[in-house]
XYZ file of C-alpha atoms in Angstrom:
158
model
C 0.000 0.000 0.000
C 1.435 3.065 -1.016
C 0.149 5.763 1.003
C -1.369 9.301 -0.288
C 0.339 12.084 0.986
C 0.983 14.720 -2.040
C -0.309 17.094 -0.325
C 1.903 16.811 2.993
C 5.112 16.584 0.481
C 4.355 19.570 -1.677
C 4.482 21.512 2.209
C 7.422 19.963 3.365
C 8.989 21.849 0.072
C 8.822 25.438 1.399
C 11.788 26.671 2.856
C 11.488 26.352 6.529
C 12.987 29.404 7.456
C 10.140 31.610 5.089
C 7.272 29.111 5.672
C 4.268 30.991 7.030
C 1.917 30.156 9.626
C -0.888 29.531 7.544
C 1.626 26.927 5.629
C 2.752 25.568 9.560
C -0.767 24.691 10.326
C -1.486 23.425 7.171
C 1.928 20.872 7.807
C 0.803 19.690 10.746
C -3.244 19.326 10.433
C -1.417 17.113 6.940
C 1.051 15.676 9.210
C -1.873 14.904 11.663
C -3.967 12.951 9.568
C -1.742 11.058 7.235
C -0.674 7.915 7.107
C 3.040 7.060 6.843
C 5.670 4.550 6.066
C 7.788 3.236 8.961
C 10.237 0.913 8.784
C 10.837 -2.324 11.188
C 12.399 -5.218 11.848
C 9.514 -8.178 13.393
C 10.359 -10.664 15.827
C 9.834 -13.815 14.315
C 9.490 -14.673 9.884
C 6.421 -14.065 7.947
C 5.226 -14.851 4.869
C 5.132 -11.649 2.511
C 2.373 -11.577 -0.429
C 3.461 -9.510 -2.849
C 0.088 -7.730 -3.452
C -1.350 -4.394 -2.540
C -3.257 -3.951 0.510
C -2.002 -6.571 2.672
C -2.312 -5.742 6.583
C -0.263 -6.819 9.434
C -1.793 -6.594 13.036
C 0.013 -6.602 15.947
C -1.143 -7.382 19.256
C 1.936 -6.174 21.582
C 4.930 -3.364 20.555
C 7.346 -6.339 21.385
C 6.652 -8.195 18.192
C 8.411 -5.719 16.091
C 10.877 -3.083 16.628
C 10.877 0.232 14.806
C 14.322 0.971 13.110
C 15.449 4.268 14.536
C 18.943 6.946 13.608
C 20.287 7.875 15.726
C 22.691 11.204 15.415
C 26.224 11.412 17.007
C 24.942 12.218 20.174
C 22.534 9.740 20.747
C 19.849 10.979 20.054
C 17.526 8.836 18.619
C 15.351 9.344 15.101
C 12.040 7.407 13.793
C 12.133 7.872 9.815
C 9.293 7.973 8.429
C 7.803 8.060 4.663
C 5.224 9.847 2.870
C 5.384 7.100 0.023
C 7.152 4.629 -1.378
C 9.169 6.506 -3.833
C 11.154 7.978 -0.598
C 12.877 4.773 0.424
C 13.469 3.042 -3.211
C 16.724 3.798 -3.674
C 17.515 3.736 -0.140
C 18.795 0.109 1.055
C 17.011 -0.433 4.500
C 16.653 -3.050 6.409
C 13.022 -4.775 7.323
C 9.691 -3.771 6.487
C 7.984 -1.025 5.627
C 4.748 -0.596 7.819
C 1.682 1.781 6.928
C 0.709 3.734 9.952
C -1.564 6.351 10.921
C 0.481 9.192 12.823
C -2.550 8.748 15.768
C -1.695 5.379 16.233
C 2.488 5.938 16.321
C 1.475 8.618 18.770
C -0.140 6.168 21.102
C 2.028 3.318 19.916
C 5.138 5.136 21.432
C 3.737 6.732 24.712
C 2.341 3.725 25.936
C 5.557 2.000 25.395
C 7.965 5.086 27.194
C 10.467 2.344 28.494
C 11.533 2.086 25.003
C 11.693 6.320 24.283
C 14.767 7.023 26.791
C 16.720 8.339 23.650
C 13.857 9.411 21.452
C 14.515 12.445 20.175
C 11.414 12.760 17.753
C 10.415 11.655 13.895
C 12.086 12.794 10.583
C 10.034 12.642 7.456
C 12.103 11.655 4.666
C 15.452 11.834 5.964
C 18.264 11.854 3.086
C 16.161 14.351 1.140
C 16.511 17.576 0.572
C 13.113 18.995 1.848
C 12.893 16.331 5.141
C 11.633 17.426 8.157
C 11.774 16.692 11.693
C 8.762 16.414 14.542
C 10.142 16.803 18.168
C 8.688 14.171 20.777
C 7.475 16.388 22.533
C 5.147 17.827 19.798
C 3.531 14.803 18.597
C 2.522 13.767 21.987
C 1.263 17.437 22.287
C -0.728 16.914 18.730
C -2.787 14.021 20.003
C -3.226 15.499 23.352
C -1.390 13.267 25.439
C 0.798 14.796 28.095
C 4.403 12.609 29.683
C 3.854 12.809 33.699
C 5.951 11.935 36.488
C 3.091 11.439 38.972
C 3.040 8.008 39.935
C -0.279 8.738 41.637
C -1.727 10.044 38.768
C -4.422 8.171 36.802
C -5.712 10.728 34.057
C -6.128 9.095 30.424
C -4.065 10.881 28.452
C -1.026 11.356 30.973
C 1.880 8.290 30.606
């Protein structure tokens, strides 16, 4: 499945330095609702069918891991995909997944013990118009807030 997301790359081509706001909230309400490519490595062998629309469910974040970068200080990267003409000529490792960026959102903060060195998500890296979501600010997209509270028990706070 090759997602559609012409709209999110045309954005990510203005210069970020002379992109207005009207353009920024146009990037992320794109961002928001798209569905992108990430790439990972599963825990055990599948059989792959060749054909379009072929869906993989997962019932725990331990069957799979998603391949990060990670930059010279350690800092950690998701790459992500707006289609598949991104990652052809790039020689990666495992599969490339189809996910909404709602359900990576949730994926990653219910799963914090694996986000010690997450630094955020870069949309496709090795181009020259990629571009680079903090942590931080996709939790804050979807509304859901990192706390330290061990006594606390609201929904959206990890």
């Amino acid at each position: 499945m090759n997602p559609n997301n012409l709209k999110l790359k045309e954005i990510m081509k203005f210069n970020p330095e002379e992109i207005s706001d009207d353009d920024m909230v146009l990037f992320v309400n794109e961002f928001m609702s798209s569905n992108l490519i990430m790439l990972c490595e599963l825990d055990y062998e599948i059989e792959v069918i060749n054909e379009e629309n072929q869906y993989l469910s997962f019932d725990d974040f331990s069957e799979f891991n998603i391949i990060r970068l990670e930059d010279d200080e350690g800092n950690e990267f998701i790459p992500l995909f707006t289609d598949d003409d991104e990652i052809f000529d790039l020689e990666v490792p495992g599969y490339g997944i189809v996910i909404s960026m709602s359900d990576l959102a949730n994926l990653l903060f219910d799963n914090p013990e694996n986000n010690e060195n997450l630094e955020g998500l870069i949309l496709n890296p090795f181009t020259d118009y990629a571009a680079s979501i903090p942590y931080s600010s996709l939790l804050g997209m979807f509304n859901l807030i990192e706390c330290d509270d061990p006594d606390c028990n609201h929904e959206d706070h990890n």
